[in-house]
């Protein structure tokens, strides 16, 4: 009897509940007009997640003058702090006013920054200092979440912090400065050759080479500073190479394109020829010649950057898939087979264009196999072009370096460990 009574009550409750629910639906239908079609539950959740998961956009600015692997590593670290990296490239006028004349003009620096594989967008003519107006523009127009800079101080001519406003707004993040290199260091390596002798503006390439064969024997103290110039104390690690590498090889049917060279003082001319080479295949393999090979073919003054420094600069380029660190001067048939190379290319603008006249042509094997192709270089720039810019205006760069070296020495003397990659 109790069981039957309980069942009856349950049925009654269900009937009453159904009537109430039905009446509520009817009331809503009559009072609110046609109901909007509802999204499937899964799609509704996806849209809600996408609205909540807006990409984190970070901003980093800089001069990026004579761009090197230290710049690239800073951009890599900045990109790791967000989902998208926007880079501001400071104008020529702003650099001149705050630091002295840049070595490379804005249009070349823009090509270099755009070619770095961790960069998503670039803002030209960025101000040297983060003003309130520009900071609001970054936040509101570019949807920037954080402004990034290295742990080394960036001071304006009046001694104030260039990133003070970003720090005050709570939208600032810091990365670790890459040890062993800076534009000041690189310019200093080239300035060593002109400190004891005057340099004419119309000097020939051979006289430029003779000058750069001097100056490397100067005394350098343990801190790396000698006669005002800090030399490179770059310490290559396997982890850094892995961080810069794409970590993937070509597929079995990939068309592998090979290009080799010194790639010293990596510049816009290098970037453009690599871009064209990558467009000829599916995978671009770049051979980086050894320091000894470069010295034997271009003089004892070269290279300015050592093998590992040059390799990292090339690896950071978005058009490059893999590098051979210490590639042979001669490209053999065995090497072509080993790396499954489909095409070997060389630019029309290079510092050593008489290789075909040598008794032993380094490209003899690919030429004989019919897989050699000469590319028209888009830019008439070589490493010697960059060196000439320094030498022809060495007094201005000497003053710029002396000013910068003082702040860099202060940084190194007082620096502490910063956890970072």
PDB file of C-alpha atoms in Angstrom, residues 104-409:
ATOM      1  CA  UNK A 104      72.371  50.856 -41.553  1.00  0.00           C
ATOM      2  CA  UNK A 105      69.461  53.035 -42.753  1.00  0.00           C
ATOM      3  CA  UNK A 106      65.848  52.397 -41.770  1.00  0.00           C
ATOM      4  CA  UNK A 107      64.803  50.545 -44.932  1.00  0.00           C
ATOM      5  CA  UNK A 108      67.616  48.009 -44.445  1.00  0.00           C
ATOM      6  CA  UNK A 109      66.858  47.617 -40.747  1.00  0.00           C
ATOM      7  CA  UNK A 110      63.187  47.014 -41.579  1.00  0.00           C
ATOM      8  CA  UNK A 111      64.142  44.180 -43.949  1.00  0.00           C
ATOM      9  CA  UNK A 112      66.303  42.644 -41.260  1.00  0.00           C
ATOM     10  CA  UNK A 113      63.639  42.754 -38.540  1.00  0.00           C
ATOM     11  CA  UNK A 114      60.871  41.467 -40.825  1.00  0.00           C
ATOM     12  CA  UNK A 115      63.072  38.501 -41.728  1.00  0.00           C
ATOM     13  CA  UNK A 116      63.423  37.312 -38.113  1.00  0.00           C
ATOM     14  CA  UNK A 117      61.218  34.252 -37.726  1.00  0.00           C
ATOM     15  CA  UNK A 118      59.801  35.251 -34.324  1.00  0.00           C
ATOM     16  CA  UNK A 119      58.435  38.602 -35.539  1.00  0.00           C
ATOM     17  CA  UNK A 120      54.734  38.918 -36.446  1.00  0.00           C
ATOM     18  CA  UNK A 121      54.423  42.624 -37.265  1.00  0.00           C
ATOM     19  CA  UNK A 122      56.688  45.673 -37.575  1.00  0.00           C
ATOM     20  CA  UNK A 123      56.091  49.370 -36.817  1.00  0.00           C
ATOM     21  CA  UNK A 124      58.460  51.718 -38.708  1.00  0.00           C
ATOM     22  CA  UNK A 125      59.743  55.017 -37.333  1.00  0.00           C
ATOM     23  CA  UNK A 126      59.056  54.074 -33.720  1.00  0.00           C
ATOM     24  CA  UNK A 127      60.109  56.676 -31.114  1.00  0.00           C
ATOM     25  CA  UNK A 128      63.253  56.066 -29.079  1.00  0.00           C
ATOM     26  CA  UNK A 129      61.370  56.816 -25.852  1.00  0.00           C
ATOM     27  CA  UNK A 130      57.969  55.377 -24.930  1.00  0.00           C
ATOM     28  CA  UNK A 131      55.867  58.532 -24.626  1.00  0.00           C
ATOM     29  CA  UNK A 132      52.403  58.494 -23.094  1.00  0.00           C
ATOM     30  CA  UNK A 133      50.752  59.109 -26.481  1.00  0.00           C
ATOM     31  CA  UNK A 134      52.676  56.329 -28.165  1.00  0.00           C
ATOM     32  CA  UNK A 135      52.064  53.957 -25.264  1.00  0.00           C
ATOM     33  CA  UNK A 136      48.304  54.567 -25.498  1.00  0.00           C
ATOM     34  CA  UNK A 137      48.520  53.987 -29.235  1.00  0.00           C
ATOM     35  CA  UNK A 138      50.202  50.652 -28.593  1.00  0.00           C
ATOM     36  CA  UNK A 139      47.545  49.624 -26.084  1.00  0.00           C
ATOM     37  CA  UNK A 140      44.489  50.863 -27.997  1.00  0.00           C
ATOM     38  CA  UNK A 141      45.366  50.562 -31.692  1.00  0.00           C
ATOM     39  CA  UNK A 142      47.826  47.666 -31.698  1.00  0.00           C
ATOM     40  CA  UNK A 143      46.202  45.782 -28.777  1.00  0.00           C
ATOM     41  CA  UNK A 144      49.557  45.433 -27.034  1.00  0.00           C
ATOM     42  CA  UNK A 145      49.416  43.770 -23.629  1.00  0.00           C
ATOM     43  CA  UNK A 146      53.043  44.162 -22.532  1.00  0.00           C
ATOM     44  CA  UNK A 147      56.093  46.191 -23.494  1.00  0.00           C
ATOM     45  CA  UNK A 148      59.370  44.240 -23.391  1.00  0.00           C
ATOM     46  CA  UNK A 149      62.996  45.271 -22.915  1.00  0.00           C
ATOM     47  CA  UNK A 150      66.241  43.672 -21.787  1.00  0.00           C
ATOM     48  CA  UNK A 151      67.735  43.837 -18.308  1.00  0.00           C
ATOM     49  CA  UNK A 152      70.324  46.407 -19.453  1.00  0.00           C
ATOM     50  CA  UNK A 153      69.267  50.019 -18.752  1.00  0.00           C
ATOM     51  CA  UNK A 154      67.996  52.181 -21.599  1.00  0.00           C
ATOM     52  CA  UNK A 155      68.534  55.820 -20.652  1.00  0.00           C
ATOM     53  CA  UNK A 156      67.532  58.962 -22.495  1.00  0.00           C
ATOM     54  CA  UNK A 157      70.027  61.825 -22.970  1.00  0.00           C
ATOM     55  CA  UNK A 158      68.651  63.469 -19.813  1.00  0.00           C
ATOM     56  CA  UNK A 159      69.363  60.310 -17.806  1.00  0.00           C
ATOM     57  CA  UNK A 160      65.747  59.165 -17.382  1.00  0.00           C
ATOM     58  CA  UNK A 161      64.475  55.638 -18.031  1.00  0.00           C
ATOM     59  CA  UNK A 162      63.031  55.273 -21.550  1.00  0.00           C
ATOM     60  CA  UNK A 163      60.521  52.694 -20.245  1.00  0.00           C
ATOM     61  CA  UNK A 164      59.445  54.473 -17.053  1.00  0.00           C
ATOM     62  CA  UNK A 165      55.852  54.994 -18.219  1.00  0.00           C
ATOM     63  CA  UNK A 166      55.387  51.349 -19.210  1.00  0.00           C
ATOM     64  CA  UNK A 167      56.700  50.245 -15.820  1.00  0.00           C
ATOM     65  CA  UNK A 168      54.392  52.670 -14.023  1.00  0.00           C
ATOM     66  CA  UNK A 169      51.420  51.332 -15.994  1.00  0.00           C
ATOM     67  CA  UNK A 170      52.258  47.767 -14.907  1.00  0.00           C
ATOM     68  CA  UNK A 171      52.586  46.687 -18.536  1.00  0.00           C
ATOM     69  CA  UNK A 172      56.345  46.076 -18.649  1.00  0.00           C
ATOM     70  CA  UNK A 173      58.238  42.776 -18.801  1.00  0.00           C
ATOM     71  CA  UNK A 174      61.967  42.165 -18.808  1.00  0.00           C
ATOM     72  CA  UNK A 175      64.102  39.661 -20.684  1.00  0.00           C
ATOM     73  CA  UNK A 176      67.722  38.636 -20.287  1.00  0.00           C
ATOM     74  CA  UNK A 177      70.333  40.410 -22.362  1.00  0.00           C
ATOM     75  CA  UNK A 178      72.357  38.111 -24.633  1.00  0.00           C
ATOM     76  CA  UNK A 179      75.957  37.937 -23.473  1.00  0.00           C
ATOM     77  CA  UNK A 180      78.995  38.526 -25.630  1.00  0.00           C
ATOM     78  CA  UNK A 181      77.778  40.842 -28.384  1.00  0.00           C
ATOM     79  CA  UNK A 182      76.359  44.264 -29.108  1.00  0.00           C
ATOM     80  CA  UNK A 183      76.455  46.682 -32.003  1.00  0.00           C
ATOM     81  CA  UNK A 184      79.050  48.615 -30.013  1.00  0.00           C
ATOM     82  CA  UNK A 185      81.255  45.515 -29.837  1.00  0.00           C
ATOM     83  CA  UNK A 186      80.990  44.859 -33.576  1.00  0.00           C
ATOM     84  CA  UNK A 187      81.694  48.464 -34.550  1.00  0.00           C
ATOM     85  CA  UNK A 188      84.596  48.403 -32.102  1.00  0.00           C
ATOM     86  CA  UNK A 189      86.122  45.391 -33.863  1.00  0.00           C
ATOM     87  CA  UNK A 190      86.151  47.368 -37.111  1.00  0.00           C
ATOM     88  CA  UNK A 191      87.359  50.585 -35.504  1.00  0.00           C
ATOM     89  CA  UNK A 192      90.479  48.839 -34.204  1.00  0.00           C
ATOM     90  CA  UNK A 193      92.041  49.142 -37.644  1.00  0.00           C
ATOM     91  CA  UNK A 194      91.658  52.919 -37.994  1.00  0.00           C
ATOM     92  CA  UNK A 195      92.723  54.196 -34.587  1.00  0.00           C
ATOM     93  CA  UNK A 196      96.385  54.548 -35.433  1.00  0.00           C
ATOM     94  CA  UNK A 197      96.160  55.802 -39.048  1.00  0.00           C
ATOM     95  CA  UNK A 198      93.996  58.209 -41.026  1.00  0.00           C
ATOM     96  CA  UNK A 199      91.546  56.779 -43.547  1.00  0.00           C
ATOM     97  CA  UNK A 200      90.590  58.416 -46.825  1.00  0.00           C
ATOM     98  CA  UNK A 201      87.007  58.330 -48.056  1.00  0.00           C
ATOM     99  CA  UNK A 202      87.980  57.078 -51.512  1.00  0.00           C
ATOM    100  CA  UNK A 203      90.199  54.197 -50.491  1.00  0.00           C
ATOM    101  CA  UNK A 204      90.222  51.046 -52.569  1.00  0.00           C
ATOM    102  CA  UNK A 205      88.958  47.646 -51.490  1.00  0.00           C
ATOM    103  CA  UNK A 206      92.524  46.276 -51.288  1.00  0.00           C
ATOM    104  CA  UNK A 207      93.691  49.095 -48.996  1.00  0.00           C
ATOM    105  CA  UNK A 208      90.625  48.511 -46.830  1.00  0.00           C
ATOM    106  CA  UNK A 209      91.629  44.859 -46.532  1.00  0.00           C
ATOM    107  CA  UNK A 210      95.215  45.798 -45.610  1.00  0.00           C
ATOM    108  CA  UNK A 211      93.994  48.089 -42.840  1.00  0.00           C
ATOM    109  CA  UNK A 212      91.754  45.408 -41.422  1.00  0.00           C
ATOM    110  CA  UNK A 213      94.684  43.005 -41.202  1.00  0.00           C
ATOM    111  CA  UNK A 214      96.037  45.186 -38.357  1.00  0.00           C
ATOM    112  CA  UNK A 215      94.831  45.928 -34.876  1.00  0.00           C
ATOM    113  CA  UNK A 216      93.795  42.476 -33.677  1.00  0.00           C
ATOM    114  CA  UNK A 217      96.839  42.078 -31.479  1.00  0.00           C
ATOM    115  CA  UNK A 218      95.989  44.874 -29.087  1.00  0.00           C
ATOM    116  CA  UNK A 219      96.073  44.142 -25.392  1.00  0.00           C
ATOM    117  CA  UNK A 220      92.689  43.354 -23.920  1.00  0.00           C
ATOM    118  CA  UNK A 221      92.168  43.148 -20.186  1.00  0.00           C
ATOM    119  CA  UNK A 222      90.196  40.388 -18.465  1.00  0.00           C
ATOM    120  CA  UNK A 223      87.000  42.415 -18.513  1.00  0.00           C
ATOM    121  CA  UNK A 224      87.117  42.509 -22.300  1.00  0.00           C
ATOM    122  CA  UNK A 225      87.970  46.192 -22.489  1.00  0.00           C
ATOM    123  CA  UNK A 226      91.156  47.321 -24.139  1.00  0.00           C
ATOM    124  CA  UNK A 227      91.761  50.845 -25.386  1.00  0.00           C
ATOM    125  CA  UNK A 228      88.054  51.477 -24.941  1.00  0.00           C
ATOM    126  CA  UNK A 229      86.756  48.612 -27.068  1.00  0.00           C
ATOM    127  CA  UNK A 230      85.135  45.463 -25.770  1.00  0.00           C
ATOM    128  CA  UNK A 231      85.772  42.371 -27.845  1.00  0.00           C
ATOM    129  CA  UNK A 232      83.382  39.451 -28.138  1.00  0.00           C
ATOM    130  CA  UNK A 233      83.262  36.955 -25.295  1.00  0.00           C
ATOM    131  CA  UNK A 234      80.616  34.866 -27.030  1.00  0.00           C
ATOM    132  CA  UNK A 235      80.217  31.451 -25.416  1.00  0.00           C
ATOM    133  CA  UNK A 236      78.273  29.175 -27.759  1.00  0.00           C
ATOM    134  CA  UNK A 237      76.098  26.473 -26.221  1.00  0.00           C
ATOM    135  CA  UNK A 238      74.196  23.592 -27.762  1.00  0.00           C
ATOM    136  CA  UNK A 239      70.983  24.861 -26.183  1.00  0.00           C
ATOM    137  CA  UNK A 240      71.259  28.220 -27.974  1.00  0.00           C
ATOM    138  CA  UNK A 241      71.633  26.454 -31.319  1.00  0.00           C
ATOM    139  CA  UNK A 242      68.583  24.308 -30.567  1.00  0.00           C
ATOM    140  CA  UNK A 243      66.583  27.424 -29.593  1.00  0.00           C
ATOM    141  CA  UNK A 244      67.367  29.029 -32.952  1.00  0.00           C
ATOM    142  CA  UNK A 245      66.840  25.874 -35.000  1.00  0.00           C
ATOM    143  CA  UNK A 246      63.560  24.921 -36.669  1.00  0.00           C
ATOM    144  CA  UNK A 247      64.060  21.386 -35.417  1.00  0.00           C
ATOM    145  CA  UNK A 248      62.838  19.703 -38.583  1.00  0.00           C
ATOM    146  CA  UNK A 249      64.399  18.264 -41.696  1.00  0.00           C
ATOM    147  CA  UNK A 250      63.205  18.050 -45.288  1.00  0.00           C
ATOM    148  CA  UNK A 251      60.550  15.548 -46.329  1.00  0.00           C
ATOM    149  CA  UNK A 252      61.454  12.632 -48.608  1.00  0.00           C
ATOM    150  CA  UNK A 253      60.117  14.465 -51.683  1.00  0.00           C
ATOM    151  CA  UNK A 254      61.274  17.971 -50.717  1.00  0.00           C
ATOM    152  CA  UNK A 255      63.213  20.064 -53.204  1.00  0.00           C
ATOM    153  CA  UNK A 256      66.314  21.027 -51.205  1.00  0.00           C
ATOM    154  CA  UNK A 257      68.064  24.248 -52.262  1.00  0.00           C
ATOM    155  CA  UNK A 258      71.633  24.870 -51.093  1.00  0.00           C
ATOM    156  CA  UNK A 259      73.460  28.199 -50.842  1.00  0.00           C
ATOM    157  CA  UNK A 260      76.774  28.819 -49.096  1.00  0.00           C
ATOM    158  CA  UNK A 261      78.874  31.771 -48.042  1.00  0.00           C
ATOM    159  CA  UNK A 262      80.512  33.649 -45.186  1.00  0.00           C
ATOM    160  CA  UNK A 263      77.395  35.611 -44.141  1.00  0.00           C
ATOM    161  CA  UNK A 264      79.652  37.909 -42.140  1.00  0.00           C
ATOM    162  CA  UNK A 265      77.966  40.975 -40.578  1.00  0.00           C
ATOM    163  CA  UNK A 266      74.598  39.526 -41.627  1.00  0.00           C
ATOM    164  CA  UNK A 267      72.851  42.270 -43.615  1.00  0.00           C
ATOM    165  CA  UNK A 268      69.874  43.072 -45.852  1.00  0.00           C
ATOM    166  CA  UNK A 269      71.676  41.777 -48.943  1.00  0.00           C
ATOM    167  CA  UNK A 270      71.997  38.362 -47.292  1.00  0.00           C
ATOM    168  CA  UNK A 271      68.325  38.388 -46.316  1.00  0.00           C
ATOM    169  CA  UNK A 272      67.138  39.156 -49.839  1.00  0.00           C
ATOM    170  CA  UNK A 273      69.238  36.483 -51.558  1.00  0.00           C
ATOM    171  CA  UNK A 274      68.087  33.904 -48.982  1.00  0.00           C
ATOM    172  CA  UNK A 275      64.477  34.905 -49.638  1.00  0.00           C
ATOM    173  CA  UNK A 276      64.908  34.305 -53.359  1.00  0.00           C
ATOM    174  CA  UNK A 277      66.739  31.022 -52.794  1.00  0.00           C
ATOM    175  CA  UNK A 278      63.985  29.731 -50.493  1.00  0.00           C
ATOM    176  CA  UNK A 279      61.423  30.493 -53.199  1.00  0.00           C
ATOM    177  CA  UNK A 280      63.103  27.994 -55.531  1.00  0.00           C
ATOM    178  CA  UNK A 281      62.344  24.974 -53.386  1.00  0.00           C
ATOM    179  CA  UNK A 282      60.734  23.477 -50.294  1.00  0.00           C
ATOM    180  CA  UNK A 283      63.740  23.481 -47.962  1.00  0.00           C
ATOM    181  CA  UNK A 284      66.664  25.912 -47.788  1.00  0.00           C
ATOM    182  CA  UNK A 285      69.980  24.544 -46.542  1.00  0.00           C
ATOM    183  CA  UNK A 286      72.675  27.170 -45.927  1.00  0.00           C
ATOM    184  CA  UNK A 287      76.378  26.391 -45.688  1.00  0.00           C
ATOM    185  CA  UNK A 288      78.390  28.665 -43.364  1.00  0.00           C
ATOM    186  CA  UNK A 289      82.098  28.683 -44.200  1.00  0.00           C
ATOM    187  CA  UNK A 290      84.694  28.330 -41.457  1.00  0.00           C
ATOM    188  CA  UNK A 291      86.718  31.253 -40.110  1.00  0.00           C
ATOM    189  CA  UNK A 292      89.856  29.708 -41.641  1.00  0.00           C
ATOM    190  CA  UNK A 293      88.241  29.441 -45.081  1.00  0.00           C
ATOM    191  CA  UNK A 294      87.151  33.085 -44.998  1.00  0.00           C
ATOM    192  CA  UNK A 295      90.563  34.296 -43.823  1.00  0.00           C
ATOM    193  CA  UNK A 296      92.287  32.394 -46.624  1.00  0.00           C
ATOM    194  CA  UNK A 297      89.994  33.822 -49.318  1.00  0.00           C
ATOM    195  CA  UNK A 298      89.346  37.352 -48.016  1.00  0.00           C
ATOM    196  CA  UNK A 299      92.341  38.237 -45.879  1.00  0.00           C
ATOM    197  CA  UNK A 300      93.457  37.908 -42.243  1.00  0.00           C
ATOM    198  CA  UNK A 301      91.150  40.753 -41.156  1.00  0.00           C
ATOM    199  CA  UNK A 302      88.096  38.630 -41.762  1.00  0.00           C
ATOM    200  CA  UNK A 303      85.676  37.393 -40.635  1.00  0.00           C
ATOM    201  CA  UNK A 304      84.469  40.099 -38.243  1.00  0.00           C
ATOM    202  CA  UNK A 305      82.003  37.649 -36.664  1.00  0.00           C
ATOM    203  CA  UNK A 306      83.119  34.133 -35.798  1.00  0.00           C
ATOM    204  CA  UNK A 307      81.549  30.926 -37.127  1.00  0.00           C
ATOM    205  CA  UNK A 308      79.014  30.395 -34.340  1.00  0.00           C
ATOM    206  CA  UNK A 309      77.946  34.036 -34.328  1.00  0.00           C
ATOM    207  CA  UNK A 310      77.366  33.923 -38.080  1.00  0.00           C
ATOM    208  CA  UNK A 311      75.507  30.613 -37.861  1.00  0.00           C
ATOM    209  CA  UNK A 312      73.033  31.932 -35.286  1.00  0.00           C
ATOM    210  CA  UNK A 313      72.322  35.046 -37.358  1.00  0.00           C
ATOM    211  CA  UNK A 314      71.506  32.914 -40.393  1.00  0.00           C
ATOM    212  CA  UNK A 315      69.442  30.428 -38.363  1.00  0.00           C
ATOM    213  CA  UNK A 316      67.243  33.254 -37.070  1.00  0.00           C
ATOM    214  CA  UNK A 317      66.186  34.139 -40.637  1.00  0.00           C
ATOM    215  CA  UNK A 318      62.673  32.946 -41.458  1.00  0.00           C
ATOM    216  CA  UNK A 319      63.721  31.813 -44.950  1.00  0.00           C
ATOM    217  CA  UNK A 320      66.334  29.363 -43.634  1.00  0.00           C
ATOM    218  CA  UNK A 321      65.453  25.809 -42.641  1.00  0.00           C
ATOM    219  CA  UNK A 322      68.861  24.456 -41.648  1.00  0.00           C
ATOM    220  CA  UNK A 323      72.551  25.393 -41.689  1.00  0.00           C
ATOM    221  CA  UNK A 324      75.776  23.454 -42.065  1.00  0.00           C
ATOM    222  CA  UNK A 325      78.100  24.940 -39.452  1.00  0.00           C
ATOM    223  CA  UNK A 326      81.531  24.933 -41.066  1.00  0.00           C
ATOM    224  CA  UNK A 327      80.542  23.996 -44.606  1.00  0.00           C
ATOM    225  CA  UNK A 328      83.302  22.907 -47.002  1.00  0.00           C
ATOM    226  CA  UNK A 329      84.545  25.336 -49.642  1.00  0.00           C
ATOM    227  CA  UNK A 330      84.119  22.735 -52.410  1.00  0.00           C
ATOM    228  CA  UNK A 331      80.681  21.224 -52.934  1.00  0.00           C
ATOM    229  CA  UNK A 332      81.269  17.569 -53.745  1.00  0.00           C
ATOM    230  CA  UNK A 333      78.958  15.090 -55.435  1.00  0.00           C
ATOM    231  CA  UNK A 334      78.956  13.072 -52.201  1.00  0.00           C
ATOM    232  CA  UNK A 335      77.763  16.114 -50.237  1.00  0.00           C
ATOM    233  CA  UNK A 336      74.975  16.696 -52.777  1.00  0.00           C
ATOM    234  CA  UNK A 337      73.882  13.083 -52.403  1.00  0.00           C
ATOM    235  CA  UNK A 338      74.146  13.098 -48.597  1.00  0.00           C
ATOM    236  CA  UNK A 339      71.856  16.105 -48.214  1.00  0.00           C
ATOM    237  CA  UNK A 340      69.653  15.228 -51.218  1.00  0.00           C
ATOM    238  CA  UNK A 341      70.342  18.663 -52.741  1.00  0.00           C
ATOM    239  CA  UNK A 342      68.263  19.446 -55.822  1.00  0.00           C
ATOM    240  CA  UNK A 343      69.682  22.867 -56.631  1.00  0.00           C
ATOM    241  CA  UNK A 344      72.827  24.833 -55.731  1.00  0.00           C
ATOM    242  CA  UNK A 345      72.548  28.622 -56.039  1.00  0.00           C
ATOM    243  CA  UNK A 346      74.869  31.613 -55.786  1.00  0.00           C
ATOM    244  CA  UNK A 347      74.160  35.359 -55.936  1.00  0.00           C
ATOM    245  CA  UNK A 348      75.531  37.769 -58.530  1.00  0.00           C
ATOM    246  CA  UNK A 349      76.694  40.176 -55.799  1.00  0.00           C
ATOM    247  CA  UNK A 350      79.444  38.707 -53.641  1.00  0.00           C
ATOM    248  CA  UNK A 351      82.950  39.616 -52.520  1.00  0.00           C
ATOM    249  CA  UNK A 352      84.559  36.602 -54.162  1.00  0.00           C
ATOM    250  CA  UNK A 353      83.202  36.416 -57.699  1.00  0.00           C
ATOM    251  CA  UNK A 354      86.336  35.038 -59.363  1.00  0.00           C
ATOM    252  CA  UNK A 355      85.772  31.492 -58.121  1.00  0.00           C
ATOM    253  CA  UNK A 356      84.987  30.238 -61.658  1.00  0.00           C
ATOM    254  CA  UNK A 357      88.469  31.321 -62.774  1.00  0.00           C
ATOM    255  CA  UNK A 358      90.199  29.247 -60.119  1.00  0.00           C
ATOM    256  CA  UNK A 359      91.936  26.031 -61.083  1.00  0.00           C
ATOM    257  CA  UNK A 360      89.583  24.294 -58.689  1.00  0.00           C
ATOM    258  CA  UNK A 361      86.075  25.745 -59.010  1.00  0.00           C
ATOM    259  CA  UNK A 362      84.159  25.055 -55.743  1.00  0.00           C
ATOM    260  CA  UNK A 363      80.943  24.700 -57.793  1.00  0.00           C
ATOM    261  CA  UNK A 364      82.390  22.344 -60.405  1.00  0.00           C
ATOM    262  CA  UNK A 365      80.367  19.317 -59.246  1.00  0.00           C
ATOM    263  CA  UNK A 366      76.902  20.967 -59.232  1.00  0.00           C
ATOM    264  CA  UNK A 367      77.714  22.664 -62.564  1.00  0.00           C
ATOM    265  CA  UNK A 368      78.643  19.286 -64.091  1.00  0.00           C
ATOM    266  CA  UNK A 369      75.425  17.778 -62.706  1.00  0.00           C
ATOM    267  CA  UNK A 370      73.332  20.589 -64.196  1.00  0.00           C
ATOM    268  CA  UNK A 371      71.938  21.714 -60.834  1.00  0.00           C
ATOM    269  CA  UNK A 372      73.798  25.034 -60.451  1.00  0.00           C
ATOM    270  CA  UNK A 373      71.896  28.316 -60.781  1.00  0.00           C
ATOM    271  CA  UNK A 374      73.070  31.926 -60.462  1.00  0.00           C
ATOM    272  CA  UNK A 375      70.583  34.262 -58.770  1.00  0.00           C
ATOM    273  CA  UNK A 376      70.351  37.980 -59.499  1.00  0.00           C
ATOM    274  CA  UNK A 377      71.036  39.647 -56.150  1.00  0.00           C
ATOM    275  CA  UNK A 378      68.306  42.205 -55.341  1.00  0.00           C
ATOM    276  CA  UNK A 379      70.620  44.483 -53.316  1.00  0.00           C
ATOM    277  CA  UNK A 380      74.131  45.680 -54.082  1.00  0.00           C
ATOM    278  CA  UNK A 381      75.362  45.218 -50.509  1.00  0.00           C
ATOM    279  CA  UNK A 382      78.279  43.159 -49.241  1.00  0.00           C
ATOM    280  CA  UNK A 383      80.078  42.888 -45.925  1.00  0.00           C
ATOM    281  CA  UNK A 384      82.686  45.311 -47.267  1.00  0.00           C
ATOM    282  CA  UNK A 385      79.854  47.791 -47.882  1.00  0.00           C
ATOM    283  CA  UNK A 386      79.121  47.783 -44.150  1.00  0.00           C
ATOM    284  CA  UNK A 387      82.815  48.061 -43.274  1.00  0.00           C
ATOM    285  CA  UNK A 388      83.235  51.041 -45.609  1.00  0.00           C
ATOM    286  CA  UNK A 389      80.368  52.849 -43.886  1.00  0.00           C
ATOM    287  CA  UNK A 390      82.200  52.531 -40.595  1.00  0.00           C
ATOM    288  CA  UNK A 391      85.626  53.454 -41.958  1.00  0.00           C
ATOM    289  CA  UNK A 392      84.428  56.436 -44.016  1.00  0.00           C
ATOM    290  CA  UNK A 393      82.778  57.982 -40.954  1.00  0.00           C
ATOM    291  CA  UNK A 394      84.994  56.468 -38.303  1.00  0.00           C
ATOM    292  CA  UNK A 395      85.329  59.623 -36.195  1.00  0.00           C
ATOM    293  CA  UNK A 396      81.557  59.844 -35.654  1.00  0.00           C
ATOM    294  CA  UNK A 397      81.341  56.154 -34.792  1.00  0.00           C
ATOM    295  CA  UNK A 398      84.369  56.446 -32.519  1.00  0.00           C
ATOM    296  CA  UNK A 399      82.560  59.109 -30.474  1.00  0.00           C
ATOM    297  CA  UNK A 400      79.356  57.097 -30.474  1.00  0.00           C
ATOM    298  CA  UNK A 401      81.179  54.000 -29.263  1.00  0.00           C
ATOM    299  CA  UNK A 402      83.084  55.804 -26.524  1.00  0.00           C
ATOM    300  CA  UNK A 403      79.815  57.105 -25.130  1.00  0.00           C
ATOM    301  CA  UNK A 404      78.116  53.717 -25.353  1.00  0.00           C
ATOM    302  CA  UNK A 405      81.088  51.738 -24.059  1.00  0.00           C
ATOM    303  CA  UNK A 406      81.060  53.688 -20.791  1.00  0.00           C
ATOM    304  CA  UNK A 407      77.451  52.671 -20.077  1.00  0.00           C
ATOM    305  CA  UNK A 408      78.114  49.088 -21.174  1.00  0.00           C
ATOM    306  CA  UNK A 409      81.146  48.797 -18.887  1.00  0.00           C
TER     307      UNK A 409
END
